[in-house]
Amino acid sequence: MSYFSEIINGTKTLLTGMRITGKYFFVNLFTRRDVITQQYPDNIDTLEMFDRFKGEITLFHNENNEHKCDACTLCEKACPNGSLEVLGDKAKDPETGKNKRFLVKHIYHLEMCTMCGLCIEACPQDALEWGQDFHHVEYDRSKLTKVLNKPGSKIIPGLKG
Amino acid sequence: MILNIFTDIHELLLGLMSEEAAHILELVLIAAGYLGIFAILGLLLVWLERRVAGFFQLRLGPNRVGPMGLFQTIADALKLVSKELTGTVKADMQLYKLAPYFVITTALMSLALIPFSYEIHAFDINIGLFFLTSVSSIGVIGIFLAGWASNNKYSLIGGMRTGIQMISYELSVGMSIVTMVVLAGTLQISEIVEIQKDGWLIFKGHIPALIAFMVFMIAGTAESNRTPFDLVEAESELGAGFHTEYSGMNFAYYFLAEFVNLFIISSVAVVLFFGGWLSPFGITDSIPFAGLFWFGIKVVGVIFIFMWFRWTFPRFRIDQLLTLEWKYLLPINIVNIVLMALMVWLGLTF
Ligand code: SF4
Ligand code: SF4
């Protein structure tokens, strides 16, 4: 008897599969609602990349132009191909009176970066994050070397460093 | 109107040459016309397949070249024509070059039997369906030869699988056709269409006709080597299967023939189950060439079901494929023929 129940079960599961794909087909034929294709050069103005897209390394800044980096250089050491250069300096902290490192320049060589993400993982402060911009084409290679910390930015006050 | 043009051409030719020469020339013209249909159908179906596949997978499919991407496949074909024909040194050259022609010739010969409308039906003989099944099975030889002559193990395995698959499933296609012939009582394609003037055969034969239709669709998918029965090509294991060693136009022949075969299988389904070129309830039967429209719509509908199969079901393993044919389809089919014969005998059909 399993012979007949197999036929009936098989037909049922096949029809379930066809119902699912059929729904995809007709919804997309008439409404294009779920289409995931990006027609790239046409939608350049409205294109929003996905959160998980790895476009470039950026340094997080809050609305007061403050970042979280304390220039520990761990990211520089973690980078397998030397794409990051962290220039720090020492100055007296007005609150505690102790010498403390602060960030001067966080230099990023985009042309060498392989988007491996090791620097983000290495950062103890969670200061680095992925940016979603991918329009990186330039005629001049030197334009790909960027400074990640914005001019005049400081470390978020009170952050453990 | 176009019929008048046909007679005009006929008389023009008769004026220019003897009757026999005119006859031969007309045959050549018709053959050229069918070659054109062959190419256009192939290109159109490839485009349709790619668009439909796109929508099934939440993509758009080709939509850049021409309106709705219609010229995409033409561009692809032009690219293939302009490519160099490469081959292997070790191949059995004569057979290797001959093989694609087996495939396209059989596809073309079967095309001649398809009734596009009441007027457009090139070759209508009294054993039409029998002729169609026997001719289309020659195509296997082409694929078999290609696999053998390429002298490549992937091609050979692909060719062997074709042999197994086609020969098994031809049985099921043939049996389900026989079931419908029992109901129709004739093998001539034009007569089968005529019979359906008062109701399509799938309604006339109800339960056994429905079973025959399902079996025909399954076996037809296998016959045209489409997923879930595309073990012949099986990109993930065999490269491209039997046509691994073919390039340029020779490859395109296989590609086009595959889609024309899909069209032929769908047309046979339309003729056997859905009344061929007849319009529903005979609304436009008096208008000449309206049949072309209805036939086209029905065929595209059946082709769509095949495409639906293709983009839904995963591929079979070779032993599962044979189990399905010999343990399920064939017994069902045999019982179904008996059932249909009983129904016809007892007058239980409509
Ligand atoms: S993503 Fe990798 S390569 Fe790029 S800067 Fe970070 S560690 Fe270096
Ligand atoms: S970005 Fe993170 S790892 Fe790199 S120097 Fe700043 S705090 Fe250290």
XYZ file of C-alpha atoms and ligand atoms in Angstrom:
527
model
C 0.000 0.000 0.000
C 2.988 2.283 0.526
C 3.217 2.296 -3.271
C 0.083 4.360 -3.665
C 0.675 6.567 -0.641
C 4.116 7.330 -2.075
C 2.581 8.472 -5.335
C 0.057 10.653 -3.562
C 2.615 12.085 -1.135
C 5.055 12.755 -3.933
C 2.464 14.581 -5.988
C 1.468 16.623 -2.954
C 4.996 17.750 -2.145
C 5.680 18.569 -5.788
C 2.553 20.712 -5.897
C 3.627 22.479 -2.704
C 6.913 23.341 -4.368
C 5.158 24.564 -7.490
C 2.831 26.723 -5.406
C 5.763 28.498 -3.770
C 7.686 29.144 -6.977
C 4.462 30.025 -8.772
C 3.789 32.710 -6.208
C 7.258 34.149 -6.791
C 6.672 34.143 -10.531
C 3.280 35.805 -10.662
C 4.028 38.374 -7.963
C 7.148 39.422 -9.828
C 5.562 39.292 -13.260
C 2.815 41.714 -12.303
C 4.285 43.864 -9.530
C 8.085 43.401 -9.518
C 7.715 43.684 -5.755
C 10.334 41.210 -4.552
C 12.823 41.554 -7.405
C 16.284 41.775 -5.897
C 18.095 42.740 -9.107
C 19.742 46.177 -8.905
C 19.880 47.811 -12.338
C 23.052 49.522 -11.328
C 23.943 52.528 -13.453
C 20.275 53.522 -13.775
C 19.497 53.621 -10.084
C 22.739 55.236 -8.996
C 20.857 57.996 -7.157
C 18.535 55.775 -5.186
C 20.793 52.770 -4.687
C 21.183 51.775 -1.062
C 23.628 49.022 -0.305
C 22.874 46.387 2.277
C 24.113 46.889 5.827
C 26.439 43.936 5.555
C 28.047 45.105 2.329
C 31.798 45.631 2.695
C 32.590 48.790 0.775
C 35.360 50.432 2.791
C 36.644 50.818 6.328
C 35.326 53.859 8.162
C 35.867 55.324 11.600
C 32.620 55.818 13.491
C 31.852 59.475 14.355
C 28.894 60.577 16.457
C 26.970 63.813 15.850
C 29.416 65.844 18.001
C 32.269 64.859 15.668
C 33.647 62.446 18.250
C 35.090 59.006 17.577
C 36.043 56.074 19.788
C 39.661 55.532 18.713
C 42.390 55.932 21.352
C 45.254 55.271 18.904
C 46.271 51.916 20.358
C 47.464 50.812 16.858
C 46.098 47.319 17.264
C 44.292 47.662 13.926
C 47.538 48.646 12.254
C 49.170 45.498 13.623
C 46.228 43.304 12.675
C 46.164 44.407 9.060
C 47.876 41.713 6.978
C 49.015 44.094 4.249
C 49.728 47.327 6.070
C 46.786 49.289 4.804
C 46.335 51.236 8.021
C 48.678 53.714 9.660
C 47.734 55.119 13.051
C 49.547 58.289 14.042
C 49.061 59.125 17.717
C 50.573 61.546 20.189
C 50.673 61.953 23.943
C 49.224 64.810 25.941
C 48.218 65.525 29.524
C 44.666 64.637 30.379
C 43.144 67.732 32.091
C 40.961 65.578 34.378
C 43.379 62.991 35.707
C 46.602 64.777 35.021
C 48.111 61.656 33.474
C 49.745 61.356 30.073
C 47.379 59.856 27.560
C 47.608 58.868 23.872
C 45.267 60.549 21.448
C 44.685 60.083 17.738
C 46.227 62.497 15.255
C 45.710 60.787 11.954
C 44.150 57.451 11.055
C 45.455 56.863 7.535
C 43.741 54.266 5.353
C 45.190 53.000 2.069
C 42.110 51.862 0.248
C 44.121 50.718 -2.771
C 45.774 48.017 -0.671
C 42.836 46.955 1.453
C 41.421 43.498 0.746
C 38.256 44.087 2.810
C 39.162 41.199 5.080
C 37.765 42.909 8.182
C 40.566 41.848 10.532
C 41.116 45.425 11.702
C 37.475 45.733 12.742
C 37.725 42.522 14.709
C 40.980 43.584 16.353
C 39.801 46.979 17.556
C 39.133 46.830 21.328
C 37.076 50.033 21.197
C 34.775 49.036 18.332
C 35.846 52.242 16.685
C 36.002 50.944 13.098
C 33.071 49.807 11.015
C 32.158 48.923 7.461
C 31.096 51.672 5.093
C 28.759 50.822 2.226
C 30.094 53.215 -0.418
C 31.706 51.435 -3.345
C 32.294 54.247 -5.838
C 36.024 54.156 -5.401
C 37.236 54.605 -8.982
C 39.866 57.322 -9.328
C 42.354 58.320 -12.013
C 45.005 59.062 -9.412
C 46.155 56.418 -7.003
C 47.072 58.930 -4.298
C 43.406 59.906 -3.996
C 42.725 56.471 -2.552
C 44.751 57.188 0.546
C 42.286 58.612 3.022
C 42.336 60.028 6.515
C 39.586 58.370 8.483
C 39.238 60.716 11.431
C 37.418 63.886 10.444
C 39.237 67.202 10.970
C 38.820 68.545 14.479
C 37.373 65.304 15.810
C 38.106 64.091 19.342
C 37.657 60.884 21.262
C 34.327 60.606 23.020
C 34.982 62.060 26.477
C 34.861 59.627 29.365
C 35.511 56.658 27.119
C 37.900 54.200 28.766
C 41.232 54.497 27.020
C -6.165 36.119 -48.382
C -2.800 34.494 -47.805
C -4.243 31.366 -49.390
C -4.769 33.428 -52.515
C -1.145 34.461 -52.374
C -0.228 30.766 -52.229
C -2.261 30.022 -55.348
C -0.842 33.118 -57.039
C 2.689 31.909 -56.385
C 1.701 28.474 -57.609
C 0.358 29.850 -60.887
C 3.322 32.164 -61.313
C 5.695 29.217 -60.958
C 3.610 27.110 -63.337
C 3.900 29.881 -65.894
C 7.669 29.904 -65.593
C 8.479 26.201 -65.582
C 7.113 22.698 -65.916
C 4.760 21.252 -63.343
C 7.332 18.984 -61.745
C 9.958 21.687 -61.400
C 7.368 24.006 -59.883
C 6.392 21.293 -57.425
C 9.983 20.771 -56.331
C 10.566 24.507 -56.053
C 7.477 24.848 -53.865
C 8.748 22.108 -51.592
C 12.067 23.925 -51.306
C 10.250 27.175 -50.461
C 8.217 25.476 -47.745
C 11.357 23.894 -46.334
C 13.007 27.312 -46.219
C 9.958 28.671 -44.441
C 10.155 25.932 -41.838
C 13.862 26.597 -41.337
C 12.887 30.175 -40.559
C 10.221 29.008 -38.118
C 12.816 26.735 -36.534
C 15.275 29.565 -35.937
C 12.682 32.073 -34.739
C 11.011 29.565 -32.425
C 14.332 28.535 -30.931
C 15.458 32.095 -30.283
C 12.079 33.157 -28.925
C 11.862 30.204 -26.568
C 15.376 30.752 -25.242
C 14.403 34.339 -24.496
C 11.173 33.219 -22.850
C 12.995 30.661 -20.751
C 15.481 33.217 -19.501
C 12.848 35.801 -18.655
C 10.632 33.245 -16.919
C 13.608 31.838 -15.027
C 14.413 35.358 -13.914
C 10.979 35.939 -12.471
C 10.987 32.575 -10.739
C 14.258 33.445 -9.031
C 13.273 36.997 -8.074
C 15.430 38.437 -10.841
C 14.509 40.310 -14.010
C 16.224 38.250 -16.697
C 17.603 39.796 -19.888
C 15.923 43.167 -20.400
C 18.548 45.388 -22.000
C 18.854 44.482 -25.675
C 15.765 45.613 -27.522
C 12.256 45.904 -26.097
C 11.976 43.646 -23.030
C 15.310 42.108 -23.986
C 13.791 40.431 -27.037
C 16.938 40.830 -29.137
C 19.216 39.352 -26.500
C 19.059 35.839 -27.907
C 19.571 37.146 -31.442
C 22.726 38.860 -30.239
C 23.815 35.619 -28.581
C 23.156 33.657 -31.752
C 25.160 36.168 -33.804
C 28.010 35.790 -31.342
C 27.880 32.008 -31.706
C 27.840 32.243 -35.515
C 30.923 34.425 -35.499
C 32.850 32.046 -33.262
C 35.508 29.678 -34.427
C 34.509 26.036 -34.516
C 36.958 24.243 -32.312
C 37.106 20.502 -31.777
C 39.380 17.875 -30.344
C 42.074 16.098 -32.336
C 41.085 12.770 -30.829
C 37.455 13.072 -31.893
C 36.020 10.777 -34.538
C 35.760 13.669 -36.990
C 33.078 12.462 -39.383
C 30.658 11.360 -36.698
C 31.519 14.374 -34.595
C 30.522 16.740 -37.388
C 27.503 14.700 -38.407
C 25.917 14.443 -34.973
C 24.315 17.911 -34.654
C 22.556 17.452 -37.996
C 20.777 14.342 -36.747
C 19.352 16.391 -33.947
C 18.211 19.387 -35.980
C 16.923 17.320 -38.899
C 14.694 15.260 -36.656
C 13.463 18.381 -34.892
C 12.687 19.931 -38.277
C 10.929 16.785 -39.539
C 8.736 16.676 -36.467
C 7.979 20.360 -36.921
C 6.431 19.607 -40.313
C 3.724 17.547 -38.616
C 2.633 20.277 -36.235
C -0.708 21.874 -37.175
C -0.112 25.570 -36.510
C -3.606 26.312 -37.791
C -6.131 24.768 -40.176
C -4.233 26.266 -43.127
C -0.625 25.910 -41.951
C 0.024 22.197 -41.735
C 2.811 21.060 -43.990
C 2.598 17.290 -43.750
C -0.658 15.632 -42.758
C -0.530 11.861 -43.205
C -2.893 9.233 -41.873
C -0.263 7.811 -39.498
C 0.760 11.254 -38.262
C 1.246 10.559 -34.559
C 3.020 7.278 -35.236
C 5.339 9.037 -37.685
C 5.987 11.801 -35.161
C 6.996 9.461 -32.349
C 9.202 7.367 -34.590
C 10.930 10.346 -36.174
C 11.563 12.129 -32.914
C 13.267 9.068 -31.488
C 15.958 9.365 -34.171
C 17.171 12.454 -32.341
C 18.625 10.206 -29.650
C 21.097 8.914 -32.209
C 22.465 12.421 -32.687
C 23.054 12.876 -28.977
C 24.467 9.380 -28.689
C 26.850 9.964 -31.593
C 27.969 13.275 -30.145
C 28.778 11.615 -26.848
C 30.647 8.792 -28.509
C 32.512 10.728 -31.184
C 33.754 13.468 -28.854
C 36.113 10.944 -27.264
C 35.682 12.574 -23.887
C 34.526 10.745 -20.796
C 32.052 13.450 -19.781
C 30.483 13.396 -23.215
C 30.389 9.625 -23.194
C 28.676 9.439 -19.808
C 26.231 12.110 -20.973
C 25.539 10.133 -24.139
C 25.006 6.882 -22.246
C 22.598 8.589 -19.888
C 20.690 9.924 -22.858
C 20.349 6.438 -24.200
C 18.981 5.157 -20.913
C 16.697 8.088 -20.334
C 15.245 8.601 -23.792
C 14.611 4.956 -24.470
C 12.848 4.511 -21.116
C 10.727 7.596 -21.297
C 9.846 7.231 -24.946
C 7.820 4.275 -23.772
C 5.760 6.453 -21.461
C 5.264 9.185 -24.027
C 4.186 6.592 -26.566
C 1.838 4.874 -24.111
C 0.091 8.073 -23.117
C -0.259 8.999 -26.789
C -1.773 5.553 -27.417
C -4.236 6.181 -24.591
C -5.455 9.288 -26.337
C -5.497 7.566 -29.714
C -7.832 4.956 -28.229
C -10.173 7.799 -27.388
C -9.739 9.711 -30.650
C -9.840 6.634 -32.857
C -7.396 8.009 -35.409
C -3.704 8.683 -35.855
C -4.107 11.540 -38.324
C -3.352 14.820 -36.589
C -5.851 16.964 -38.507
C -8.621 14.454 -37.734
C -7.738 14.409 -34.049
C -8.187 18.165 -34.014
C -11.495 17.914 -35.942
C -12.860 15.416 -33.391
C -12.394 17.957 -30.631
C -14.798 20.484 -32.203
C -17.404 19.533 -29.590
C -15.046 19.353 -26.619
C -11.358 18.924 -25.927
C -10.189 15.370 -25.453
C -9.068 16.048 -21.886
C -12.744 16.722 -21.031
C -14.085 13.950 -23.210
C -11.871 11.347 -21.603
C -11.955 12.841 -18.083
C -10.145 10.592 -15.530
C -7.958 8.460 -17.835
C -7.252 11.470 -20.050
C -6.156 13.454 -17.023
C -3.833 10.650 -15.922
C -2.501 10.374 -19.461
C -1.878 14.125 -19.477
C 0.089 13.980 -16.239
C 2.171 11.059 -17.444
C 2.728 12.816 -20.748
C 3.958 15.961 -19.026
C 6.392 14.020 -16.832
C 7.708 11.885 -19.663
C 7.771 14.886 -21.991
C 10.045 16.736 -19.588
C 12.357 13.749 -19.650
C 12.145 13.502 -23.443
C 13.226 17.087 -23.928
C 16.074 16.623 -21.417
C 14.924 19.379 -19.120
C 15.349 19.634 -15.380
C 14.496 17.618 -13.269
C 15.591 15.079 -15.891
C 18.656 16.881 -17.263
C 21.105 14.148 -16.306
C 22.308 14.291 -19.875
C 23.894 17.660 -19.281
C 24.238 17.811 -15.489
C 26.545 20.823 -15.399
C 27.697 20.087 -11.886
C 29.058 16.635 -12.717
C 29.575 16.358 -16.473
C 30.727 19.757 -17.708
C 28.099 20.139 -20.395
C 27.431 16.443 -20.979
C 27.236 15.263 -24.560
C 27.985 18.668 -26.121
C 31.027 19.468 -23.981
C 33.304 19.427 -27.032
C 31.077 21.473 -29.312
C 31.515 25.165 -29.875
C 30.107 27.953 -31.997
C 27.296 27.082 -34.361
C 27.474 23.335 -33.715
C 26.725 24.019 -30.083
C 23.947 26.425 -31.051
C 22.292 23.653 -33.124
C 21.950 21.501 -30.026
C 20.776 24.430 -28.010
C 18.115 25.470 -30.517
C 17.026 21.893 -31.170
C 16.480 21.398 -27.465
C 14.048 24.289 -27.385
C 12.353 23.316 -30.625
C 11.861 19.855 -29.129
C 10.235 21.525 -26.164
C 7.903 23.285 -28.573
C 7.104 20.035 -30.364
C 6.316 18.186 -27.133
C 4.082 21.060 -26.043
C 2.340 21.140 -29.426
C 1.649 17.432 -29.240
C 0.165 17.954 -25.783
C -1.996 20.759 -27.154
C -3.155 18.665 -30.101
C -3.908 15.600 -27.982
C -5.505 17.228 -24.953
C -6.474 20.826 -25.643
C -7.953 20.841 -29.109
C -5.006 22.059 -31.198
C -5.785 25.263 -33.077
C -9.507 25.171 -32.249
C -10.823 28.183 -30.401
C -12.748 27.637 -27.171
C -16.470 27.007 -28.002
C -15.695 27.634 -31.666
C -15.934 31.414 -31.364
C -13.459 32.261 -34.101
C -13.398 29.053 -36.119
C -14.747 30.767 -39.226
C -11.946 33.350 -39.408
C -8.950 32.063 -41.401
C -5.658 31.945 -39.519
C -7.291 32.689 -36.150
C -6.243 29.144 -35.252
C -2.645 30.362 -35.237
C -3.463 32.667 -32.342
C -5.228 30.024 -30.253
C -2.588 27.435 -30.991
C 0.125 29.870 -29.931
C -1.601 30.726 -26.669
C -2.160 27.101 -25.752
C 1.385 26.076 -26.615
C 2.868 28.930 -24.605
C 0.678 27.836 -21.703
C 1.978 24.268 -21.832
C 5.557 25.478 -22.294
C 5.099 27.631 -19.226
C 4.160 24.561 -17.207
C 7.376 22.873 -18.390
C 9.340 25.928 -17.331
C 7.562 25.926 -14.004
C 8.754 22.323 -13.511
C 12.264 23.275 -14.471
C 12.646 26.089 -12.002
C 10.990 24.259 -9.121
C 12.165 20.669 -8.947
C 15.635 19.420 -8.056
C 17.401 16.988 -10.336
C 16.979 13.194 -10.063
C 19.696 10.635 -9.553
C 19.934 8.167 -12.437
C 18.516 5.209 -10.478
C 15.628 7.325 -9.183
C 14.962 8.322 -12.769
C 14.691 4.707 -13.850
C 12.617 3.756 -10.797
C 10.147 6.492 -11.630
C 9.781 5.262 -15.189
C 9.695 1.491 -14.786
C 8.039 1.149 -11.394
C 5.579 4.019 -11.492
C 4.847 5.584 -14.869
C 4.792 2.422 -16.930
C 2.386 0.378 -14.735
C 0.144 3.412 -14.319
C 0.176 3.866 -18.065
C -0.729 0.263 -18.848
C -3.604 0.284 -16.369
C -4.652 3.620 -17.802
C -4.841 2.290 -21.364
C -7.052 -0.567 -20.214
C -9.206 1.891 -18.296
C -9.530 4.145 -21.323
C -10.385 1.204 -23.584
C -13.072 0.118 -21.123
C -14.533 3.593 -20.978
C -14.640 3.918 -24.731
C -16.169 0.460 -25.006
C -18.844 1.170 -22.376
C -19.475 4.635 -23.818
C -18.573 6.432 -20.596
C -16.766 9.206 -22.452
C -18.524 12.446 -23.274
S 40.008 45.232 6.035
Fe 41.828 43.953 6.176
S 43.175 44.762 4.575
Fe 41.602 46.315 4.920
S 42.485 47.686 6.390
Fe 41.311 46.187 7.560
S 42.802 44.606 8.095
Fe 43.723 45.840 6.467
S 40.841 52.097 15.423
Fe 40.667 50.745 17.208
S 42.420 49.356 16.996
Fe 42.803 51.048 15.623
S 44.043 52.463 16.823
Fe 41.939 53.099 17.089
S 41.236 52.067 18.934
Fe 43.106 51.032 18.284
